[in-house]
Structures are given as C-alpha cells and as structure tokens.
mmCIF file of C-alpha atoms in Angstrom:
data_model
loop_
_atom_site.group_PDB
_atom_site.id
_atom_site.type_symbol
_atom_site.label_atom_id
_atom_site.label_comp_id
_atom_site.label_asym_id
_atom_site.label_seq_id
_atom_site.Cartn_x
_atom_site.Cartn_y
_atom_site.Cartn_z
ATOM 1 C CA MET A 1 -47.413 58.821 -34.906
ATOM 2 C CA THR A 2 -44.975 58.889 -32.011
ATOM 3 C CA HIS A 3 -42.786 61.731 -30.916
ATOM 4 C CA PRO A 4 -39.172 61.127 -29.933
ATOM 5 C CA LEU A 5 -38.348 61.715 -26.288
ATOM 6 C CA PRO A 6 -36.139 64.715 -25.661
ATOM 7 C CA THR A 7 -32.538 63.677 -25.292
ATOM 8 C CA LEU A 8 -29.589 65.019 -23.369
ATOM 9 C CA SER A 9 -26.872 66.118 -25.784
ATOM 10 C CA ILE A 10 -23.179 66.907 -25.386
ATOM 11 C CA ALA A 11 -21.264 69.388 -27.531
ATOM 12 C CA ARG A 12 -17.742 68.046 -27.124
ATOM 13 C CA ALA A 13 -14.796 70.407 -26.685
ATOM 14 C CA GLY A 14 -13.350 71.187 -30.087
ATOM 15 C CA THR A 15 -16.521 70.584 -32.106
ATOM 16 C CA GLN A 16 -17.907 74.142 -32.244
ATOM 17 C CA ASP A 17 -15.941 76.398 -34.594
ATOM 18 C CA SER A 18 -14.497 79.672 -33.320
ATOM 19 C CA LEU A 19 -15.894 82.742 -35.057
ATOM 20 C CA PRO A 20 -14.455 86.242 -35.530
ATOM 21 C CA GLY A 21 -16.358 89.032 -33.779
ATOM 22 C CA PRO A 22 -18.028 90.953 -36.639
ATOM 23 C CA THR A 23 -16.443 94.364 -37.252
ATOM 24 C CA GLY A 24 -19.941 95.838 -37.432
ATOM 25 C CA TRP A 25 -20.383 95.180 -33.719
ATOM 26 C CA PHE A 26 -16.836 95.183 -32.338
ATOM 27 C CA THR A 27 -13.617 97.226 -32.461
ATOM 28 C CA GLY A 28 -10.361 95.272 -32.647
ATOM 29 C CA GLN A 29 -9.748 91.554 -32.713
ATOM 30 C CA VAL A 30 -12.445 89.500 -31.027
ATOM 31 C CA ARG A 31 -13.038 85.743 -31.085
ATOM 32 C CA ILE A 32 -16.391 84.141 -30.257
ATOM 33 C CA ASP A 33 -16.449 80.490 -29.178
ATOM 34 C CA PRO A 34 -20.093 79.362 -29.168
ATOM 35 C CA LEU A 35 -21.095 77.338 -26.111
ATOM 36 C CA PHE A 36 -24.845 76.656 -26.254
ATOM 37 C CA THR A 37 -28.294 77.705 -27.333
ATOM 38 C CA ALA A 38 -30.752 76.355 -24.793
ATOM 39 C CA ALA A 39 -33.494 73.983 -25.912
ATOM 40 C CA PRO A 40 -36.922 75.666 -25.977
ATOM 41 C CA PRO A 41 -38.893 76.650 -23.950
ATOM 42 C CA ALA A 42 -35.692 77.983 -22.341
ATOM 43 C CA THR A 43 -34.311 80.968 -24.274
ATOM 44 C CA GLY A 44 -30.757 81.378 -22.999
ATOM 45 C CA SER A 45 -27.588 81.295 -25.034
ATOM 46 C CA GLY A 46 -23.939 81.556 -24.148
ATOM 47 C CA ALA A 47 -20.533 82.011 -25.702
ATOM 48 C CA LEU A 48 -16.941 82.455 -24.601
ATOM 49 C CA VAL A 49 -15.714 85.786 -25.963
ATOM 50 C CA THR A 50 -12.018 86.697 -26.131
ATOM 51 C CA PHE A 51 -10.920 90.298 -26.695
ATOM 52 C CA GLU A 52 -7.329 91.014 -27.731
ATOM 53 C CA PRO A 53 -5.743 94.093 -26.070
ATOM 54 C CA GLY A 54 -7.718 97.224 -26.951
ATOM 55 C CA ALA A 55 -10.638 95.280 -28.434
ATOM 56 C CA ARG A 56 -14.204 95.948 -27.243
ATOM 57 C CA THR A 57 -17.840 95.626 -28.141
ATOM 58 C CA ASP A 58 -19.829 98.528 -29.524
ATOM 59 C CA TRP A 59 -22.313 100.185 -27.181
ATOM 60 C CA HIS A 60 -25.361 97.936 -26.895
ATOM 61 C CA VAL A 61 -28.382 96.934 -24.849
ATOM 62 C CA HIS A 62 -29.973 93.555 -24.157
ATOM 63 C CA PRO A 63 -33.774 93.283 -23.974
ATOM 64 C CA LEU A 64 -33.484 90.794 -21.071
ATOM 65 C CA GLY A 65 -30.046 91.791 -19.788
ATOM 66 C CA GLN A 66 -26.758 89.934 -19.807
ATOM 67 C CA VAL A 67 -24.367 88.215 -17.402
ATOM 68 C CA LEU A 68 -20.582 88.139 -17.937
ATOM 69 C CA ILE A 69 -18.361 85.635 -16.110
ATOM 70 C CA VAL A 70 -14.732 86.729 -16.498
ATOM 71 C CA THR A 71 -12.511 83.709 -17.065
ATOM 72 C CA ALA A 72 -9.089 85.160 -17.990
ATOM 73 C CA GLY A 73 -7.095 88.342 -18.396
ATOM 74 C CA CYS A 74 -8.046 91.880 -17.452
ATOM 75 C CA GLY A 75 -10.773 93.949 -19.057
ATOM 76 C CA ARG A 76 -13.306 96.692 -18.691
ATOM 77 C CA VAL A 77 -17.020 97.245 -18.577
ATOM 78 C CA GLN A 78 -18.821 100.585 -18.702
ATOM 79 C CA GLN A 79 -22.429 101.654 -18.300
ATOM 80 C CA TRP A 80 -23.462 104.763 -20.229
ATOM 81 C CA GLY A 81 -22.994 107.805 -17.995
ATOM 82 C CA ALA A 82 -20.787 106.044 -15.424
ATOM 83 C CA PRO A 83 -17.031 105.439 -15.228
ATOM 84 C CA ALA A 84 -15.518 102.289 -16.737
ATOM 85 C CA GLN A 85 -14.728 99.536 -14.238
ATOM 86 C CA THR A 86 -11.846 97.064 -14.376
ATOM 87 C CA LEU A 87 -12.609 93.337 -14.558
ATOM 88 C CA HIS A 88 -10.552 90.385 -13.353
ATOM 89 C CA PRO A 89 -11.049 86.613 -13.500
ATOM 90 C CA GLY A 90 -13.878 85.420 -11.283
ATOM 91 C CA ASP A 91 -15.756 88.716 -11.445
ATOM 92 C CA VAL A 92 -19.401 88.314 -12.491
ATOM 93 C CA VAL A 93 -21.126 91.286 -14.150
ATOM 94 C CA SER A 94 -24.921 91.601 -14.147
ATOM 95 C CA ILE A 95 -26.272 94.001 -16.746
ATOM 96 C CA PRO A 96 -30.007 94.634 -16.346
ATOM 97 C CA ALA A 97 -32.391 94.768 -19.298
ATOM 98 C CA GLY A 98 -32.118 97.974 -21.288
ATOM 99 C CA VAL A 99 -28.865 99.241 -19.737
ATOM 100 C CA LYS A 100 -26.581 100.713 -22.420
ATOM 101 C CA HIS A 101 -23.035 99.439 -21.972
ATOM 102 C CA TRP A 102 -19.874 98.037 -23.546
ATOM 103 C CA HIS A 103 -17.244 95.519 -22.454
ATOM 104 C CA GLY A 104 -13.860 94.473 -23.676
ATOM 105 C CA ALA A 105 -10.159 94.096 -23.003
ATOM 106 C CA ALA A 106 -7.900 96.570 -21.217
ATOM 107 C CA PRO A 107 -5.605 98.595 -23.509
ATOM 108 C CA ALA A 108 -2.594 96.320 -22.952
ATOM 109 C CA THR A 109 -4.147 93.033 -21.785
ATOM 110 C CA ALA A 110 -6.599 90.574 -23.306
ATOM 111 C CA MET A 111 -9.776 89.420 -21.552
ATOM 112 C CA SER A 112 -12.011 86.376 -21.937
ATOM 113 C CA HIS A 113 -15.512 86.107 -20.503
ATOM 114 C CA ILE A 114 -18.480 83.827 -20.799
ATOM 115 C CA ALA A 115 -21.457 85.936 -21.969
ATOM 116 C CA LEU A 116 -24.978 84.735 -21.152
ATOM 117 C CA GLN A 117 -28.271 86.233 -22.237
ATOM 118 C CA GLU A 118 -31.916 85.298 -22.590
ATOM 119 C CA GLN A 119 -34.072 86.444 -25.475
ATOM 120 C CA ARG A 120 -37.310 88.390 -25.757
ATOM 121 C CA ALA A 121 -39.333 87.878 -28.934
ATOM 122 C CA GLY A 122 -36.281 86.300 -30.538
ATOM 123 C CA GLN A 123 -33.998 89.243 -29.809
ATOM 124 C CA VAL A 124 -30.913 89.053 -27.557
ATOM 125 C CA VAL A 125 -29.152 92.353 -28.306
ATOM 126 C CA GLU A 126 -29.595 95.774 -29.883
ATOM 127 C CA TRP A 127 -26.336 97.194 -31.229
ATOM 128 C CA LEU A 128 -25.698 100.954 -30.978
ATOM 129 C CA GLU A 129 -22.774 103.238 -31.833
ATOM 130 C CA LYS A 130 -19.110 102.259 -31.644
ATOM 131 C CA VAL A 131 -17.012 102.974 -28.540
ATOM 132 C CA SER A 132 -14.684 105.740 -29.672
ATOM 133 C CA ASP A 133 -11.010 105.782 -28.702
ATOM 134 C CA ALA A 134 -11.767 108.802 -26.481
ATOM 135 C CA GLN A 135 -14.541 106.878 -24.706
ATOM 136 C CA TYR A 136 -12.385 103.757 -24.419
ATOM 137 C CA ALA A 137 -9.195 105.347 -23.103
ATOM 138 C CA PRO A 138 -9.857 108.867 -21.856
ATOM 139 C CA ALA A 139 -6.805 111.163 -21.844
ATOM 140 C CA MET B 1 -41.782 110.060 -7.289
ATOM 141 C CA THR B 2 -38.795 108.985 -9.358
ATOM 142 C CA HIS B 3 -37.523 105.492 -9.928
ATOM 143 C CA PRO B 4 -33.802 104.741 -9.853
ATOM 144 C CA LEU B 5 -32.298 103.746 -13.158
ATOM 145 C CA PRO B 6 -31.228 100.120 -13.314
ATOM 146 C CA THR B 7 -27.520 99.794 -12.707
ATOM 147 C CA LEU B 8 -24.853 97.395 -13.877
ATOM 148 C CA SER B 9 -23.385 95.530 -10.904
ATOM 149 C CA ILE B 10 -20.235 93.474 -10.406
ATOM 150 C CA ALA B 11 -19.916 90.590 -7.964
ATOM 151 C CA ARG B 12 -16.171 90.575 -7.412
ATOM 152 C CA ALA B 13 -14.230 87.321 -7.210
ATOM 153 C CA GLY B 14 -14.061 86.232 -3.597
ATOM 154 C CA THR B 15 -17.213 88.005 -2.404
ATOM 155 C CA GLN B 16 -19.756 85.168 -2.788
ATOM 156 C CA ASP B 17 -19.370 82.489 -0.118
ATOM 157 C CA SER B 18 -18.906 78.857 -1.130
ATOM 158 C CA LEU B 19 -21.700 76.547 0.048
ATOM 159 C CA PRO B 20 -21.738 72.796 0.692
ATOM 160 C CA GLY B 21 -23.989 70.789 -1.618
ATOM 161 C CA PRO B 22 -26.899 69.720 0.644
ATOM 162 C CA THR B 23 -26.810 66.018 1.488
ATOM 163 C CA GLY B 24 -30.526 65.864 0.705
ATOM 164 C CA TRP B 25 -29.767 66.449 -2.975
ATOM 165 C CA PHE B 26 -26.210 65.135 -3.408
ATOM 166 C CA THR B 27 -24.070 62.110 -2.570
ATOM 167 C CA GLY B 28 -20.492 62.785 -1.488
ATOM 168 C CA GLN B 29 -18.643 66.047 -1.084
ATOM 169 C CA VAL B 30 -19.922 68.836 -3.305
ATOM 170 C CA ARG B 31 -19.159 72.553 -3.200
ATOM 171 C CA ILE B 32 -21.414 75.188 -4.781
ATOM 172 C CA ASP B 33 -19.903 78.571 -5.657
ATOM 173 C CA PRO B 34 -22.784 80.915 -6.539
ATOM 174 C CA LEU B 35 -22.223 83.021 -9.657
ATOM 175 C CA PHE B 36 -25.399 84.975 -10.431
ATOM 176 C CA THR B 37 -29.139 85.256 -10.303
ATOM 177 C CA ALA B 38 -30.238 87.261 -13.319
ATOM 178 C CA ALA B 39 -32.154 90.501 -12.808
ATOM 179 C CA PRO B 40 -35.860 90.134 -13.689
ATOM 180 C CA PRO B 41 -37.471 89.833 -16.175
ATOM 181 C CA ALA B 42 -34.660 87.362 -17.009
ATOM 182 C CA THR B 43 -34.957 84.185 -14.938
ATOM 183 C CA GLY B 44 -31.568 82.488 -15.295
ATOM 184 C CA SER B 45 -29.200 81.562 -12.522
ATOM 185 C CA GLY B 46 -25.774 79.986 -12.481
ATOM 186 C CA ALA B 47 -23.252 78.426 -10.137
ATOM 187 C CA LEU B 48 -19.896 76.699 -10.310
ATOM 188 C CA VAL B 49 -20.303 73.217 -8.829
ATOM 189 C CA THR B 50 -17.326 71.088 -7.782
ATOM 190 C CA PHE B 51 -17.750 67.367 -7.136
ATOM 191 C CA GLU B 52 -15.021 65.478 -5.265
ATOM 192 C CA PRO B 53 -14.245 61.972 -6.631
ATOM 193 C CA GLY B 54 -17.356 59.785 -6.441
ATOM 194 C CA ALA B 55 -19.679 62.677 -5.622
ATOM 195 C CA ARG B 56 -22.839 63.272 -7.686
ATOM 196 C CA THR B 57 -26.230 64.882 -7.730
ATOM 197 C CA ASP B 58 -29.384 62.932 -7.030
ATOM 198 C CA TRP B 59 -31.609 62.149 -9.993
ATOM 199 C CA HIS B 60 -33.493 65.308 -10.937
ATOM 200 C CA VAL B 61 -35.358 67.203 -13.637
ATOM 201 C CA HIS B 62 -35.435 70.892 -14.548
ATOM 202 C CA PRO B 63 -38.723 72.482 -15.650
ATOM 203 C CA LEU B 64 -36.856 74.564 -18.276
ATOM 204 C CA GLY B 65 -33.802 72.373 -18.708
ATOM 205 C CA GLN B 66 -30.169 72.944 -17.772
ATOM 206 C CA VAL B 67 -26.808 73.595 -19.409
ATOM 207 C CA LEU B 68 -23.507 72.367 -17.938
ATOM 208 C CA ILE B 69 -20.159 73.841 -19.032
ATOM 209 C CA VAL B 70 -17.373 71.565 -17.795
ATOM 210 C CA THR B 71 -14.439 73.634 -16.538
ATOM 211 C CA ALA B 72 -12.107 71.109 -14.856
ATOM 212 C CA GLY B 73 -11.523 67.446 -14.112
ATOM 213 C CA CYS B 74 -13.380 64.442 -15.428
ATOM 214 C CA GLY B 75 -16.983 63.528 -14.657
ATOM 215 C CA ARG B 76 -20.148 61.838 -15.777
ATOM 216 C CA VAL B 77 -23.654 62.620 -16.854
ATOM 217 C CA GLN B 78 -26.483 60.155 -17.336
ATOM 218 C CA GLN B 79 -30.000 60.407 -18.688
ATOM 219 C CA TRP B 80 -32.523 57.945 -17.220
ATOM 220 C CA GLY B 81 -32.594 54.840 -19.403
ATOM 221 C CA ALA B 82 -29.350 55.575 -21.251
ATOM 222 C CA PRO B 83 -25.698 54.816 -20.468
ATOM 223 C CA ALA B 84 -23.604 57.301 -18.482
ATOM 224 C CA GLN B 85 -21.280 59.465 -20.582
ATOM 225 C CA THR B 86 -17.869 60.781 -19.606
ATOM 226 C CA LEU B 87 -17.286 64.534 -19.439
ATOM 227 C CA HIS B 88 -14.093 66.522 -19.957
ATOM 228 C CA PRO B 89 -13.261 70.237 -19.759
ATOM 229 C CA GLY B 90 -14.832 72.240 -22.573
ATOM 230 C CA ASP B 91 -17.730 69.823 -23.021
ATOM 231 C CA VAL B 92 -21.133 71.526 -22.913
ATOM 232 C CA VAL B 93 -24.150 69.435 -21.872
ATOM 233 C CA SER B 94 -27.680 70.470 -22.852
ATOM 234 C CA ILE B 95 -30.408 68.827 -20.788
ATOM 235 C CA PRO B 96 -33.886 69.533 -22.132
ATOM 236 C CA ALA B 97 -36.820 70.386 -19.889
ATOM 237 C CA GLY B 98 -38.206 67.374 -18.052
ATOM 238 C CA VAL B 99 -35.331 64.980 -18.814
ATOM 239 C CA LYS B 100 -34.461 62.930 -15.709
ATOM 240 C CA HIS B 101 -30.698 62.849 -15.181
ATOM 241 C CA TRP B 102 -27.744 63.137 -12.800
ATOM 242 C CA HIS B 103 -24.218 64.506 -13.086
ATOM 243 C CA GLY B 104 -21.105 64.350 -10.997
ATOM 244 C CA ALA B 105 -17.474 63.378 -10.693
ATOM 245 C CA ALA B 106 -15.854 60.187 -11.965
ATOM 246 C CA PRO B 107 -15.056 57.603 -9.275
ATOM 247 C CA ALA B 108 -11.407 58.634 -8.950
ATOM 248 C CA THR B 109 -11.359 62.189 -10.317
ATOM 249 C CA ALA B 110 -13.091 65.418 -9.346
ATOM 250 C CA MET B 111 -15.124 67.533 -11.789
ATOM 251 C CA SER B 112 -16.167 71.185 -11.831
ATOM 252 C CA HIS B 113 -18.867 72.606 -14.078
ATOM 253 C CA ILE B 114 -20.812 75.788 -14.435
ATOM 254 C CA ALA B 115 -24.535 74.919 -14.150
ATOM 255 C CA LEU B 116 -27.077 77.236 -15.769
ATOM 256 C CA GLN B 117 -30.854 77.050 -15.606
ATOM 257 C CA GLU B 118 -33.899 79.228 -16.151
ATOM 258 C CA GLN B 119 -36.972 79.033 -13.948
ATOM 259 C CA ARG B 120 -40.637 78.379 -14.562
ATOM 260 C CA ALA B 121 -43.067 79.734 -11.987
ATOM 261 C CA GLY B 122 -40.171 80.192 -9.602
ATOM 262 C CA GLN B 123 -38.962 76.594 -9.888
ATOM 263 C CA VAL B 124 -35.554 75.584 -11.277
ATOM 264 C CA VAL B 125 -35.307 71.919 -10.270
ATOM 265 C CA GLU B 126 -37.310 68.960 -9.021
ATOM 266 C CA TRP B 127 -35.224 66.557 -6.960
ATOM 267 C CA LEU B 128 -35.889 62.820 -7.236
ATOM 268 C CA GLU B 129 -34.281 59.680 -5.753
ATOM 269 C CA LYS B 130 -30.587 59.289 -4.970
ATOM 270 C CA VAL B 131 -28.162 57.752 -7.485
ATOM 271 C CA SER B 132 -27.323 54.386 -5.932
ATOM 272 C CA ASP B 133 -23.784 53.019 -5.965
ATOM 273 C CA ALA B 134 -24.972 50.349 -8.430
ATOM 274 C CA GLN B 135 -26.335 53.038 -10.764
ATOM 275 C CA TYR B 136 -23.234 55.199 -10.341
ATOM 276 C CA ALA B 137 -20.585 52.540 -10.889
ATOM 277 C CA PRO B 138 -22.109 49.421 -12.444
ATOM 278 C CA ALA B 139 -20.117 46.235 -11.789
#
C-alpha cells in the first residue's frame, strides 16, 4: 500500500462561503470569511472577520492566544480591566493565551481584521459573557 | 514575588521596519514587512512579503508547513515536480509540512502575500537551491 504525497493546495478567491457571526458569540452584524485551517501537524486557523458599526465579539479567551491583523475600517479591542483601544488598518494585535478580551467595530464605523489562532487539545476559543452596551460605549 | 499578568499588545501600523529579502534566500527584489511573532506557547509568525516582477523565493520546505494569503498583484507558486500555478488576490495557499516549493511574483507583475508559519524545535524554514530562470519561466 502506498501513501499519497502531501500536496500544495489553493483555495481560490470566491470559493469559501461567507458565514454570519453566530449571535451566541457576537453582538450586531458580523461576517466571517474563512481563510484556512492549517494541515496537521500545524494547528493554526484564520478567517477574515468584518464587524458592521457597533458590532463586537463577546468576551472570550484563547488557550493559545490570538493575533489580529486589521485590514480595513476603524475598530476597538479591550482587555478585561484595561481601557478599550482604537484600531486602524495595519495595526497588529497580539493577545496572549488566557487573556480575556473582546474586539469589534467602532460605534459608527465598520472594521475588518484577519484573526489567527492556534489550538490546544482541539480548542481555539472559550466564549464568555456578552459585551454590554455600557462596557462597549461608556457614557 | 509576583508575576506580571500577560498583556494584550498592539504593534501600530508604521512601527515595524520593512526589511529587504536576503539575497541568500530570494532572487530579485523582495521586501518583508514583519507582522507578528506569536506569544509562547503559540509558535506562529507572520509577515507581509512583496515580490517585484520576476522576484521569487528559493526552493524551500517548512517543518510545519506554510499558509499564503495573497493580498495584491499576480504571482506564482510551484510544488517540486508539478506545474507552477498562478495566484491572484484572495487566493489562499496551503503548503503542507515538508513539501518543497517556491513562490513569488509573475514575470511582469508584482505580488504581495501574507506568509504564516508555525515552528518546530525553533525552525520555521529550510532553504534549498535557487529557482533558476529556466524553472521560473520555462521557454
């Protein structure tokens, strides 16, 4: 019995369906465009995520952290216990393993970012509570 | 003795110097814009790589594979023993661990891609021989 050699593959633009961000994990209108799931033994995965104005993730943590590469618009990221920070295209956010945080659009402007994360024991994220309006846009 | 809590960090656009692609590993004019090195225990790293027309990597393999997200222009990727394939923006290339390959611009058009790879025992790439002009642009 022979085993096939591993082969380079190309996911062409337009061949991976856009998905809505599940309301169980996001507030507002969010679109997820899948990019890749790395071939084992690598464990990384990535997606382009687009948040309409006011939209954001729920609070969450990643067992091996996450990297965000902002590609368009203007958004926000916040670590639990620290002030929110504004994000612009070209900014790269590094979120260490276990750091509770959220990210999303600004109140009046959309944001798109590439989100990258590796997995530990098959897990890439642990979802927590929603980001309340008071947390998102303090008076 | 206390340990500092891990902290989310942002590398702002314009704060990470562009680097020339070393001539020992590339042919032609190549610019590397570093994006991130993931915080341990994650092992991923990423950079935006821009190849001027005709420029390309040398042949190489990655111990845990590589993913390329094409962001601009028109380029090529080739696995050893297979024909070169043309790349356009939005294409996502998955290169499994150990697969010998090269990537770069088309002869008359530049290409930019985000390159992502995880490391094994501290290694992300093994560089091999250069891509000859005959391999790059067969008559």
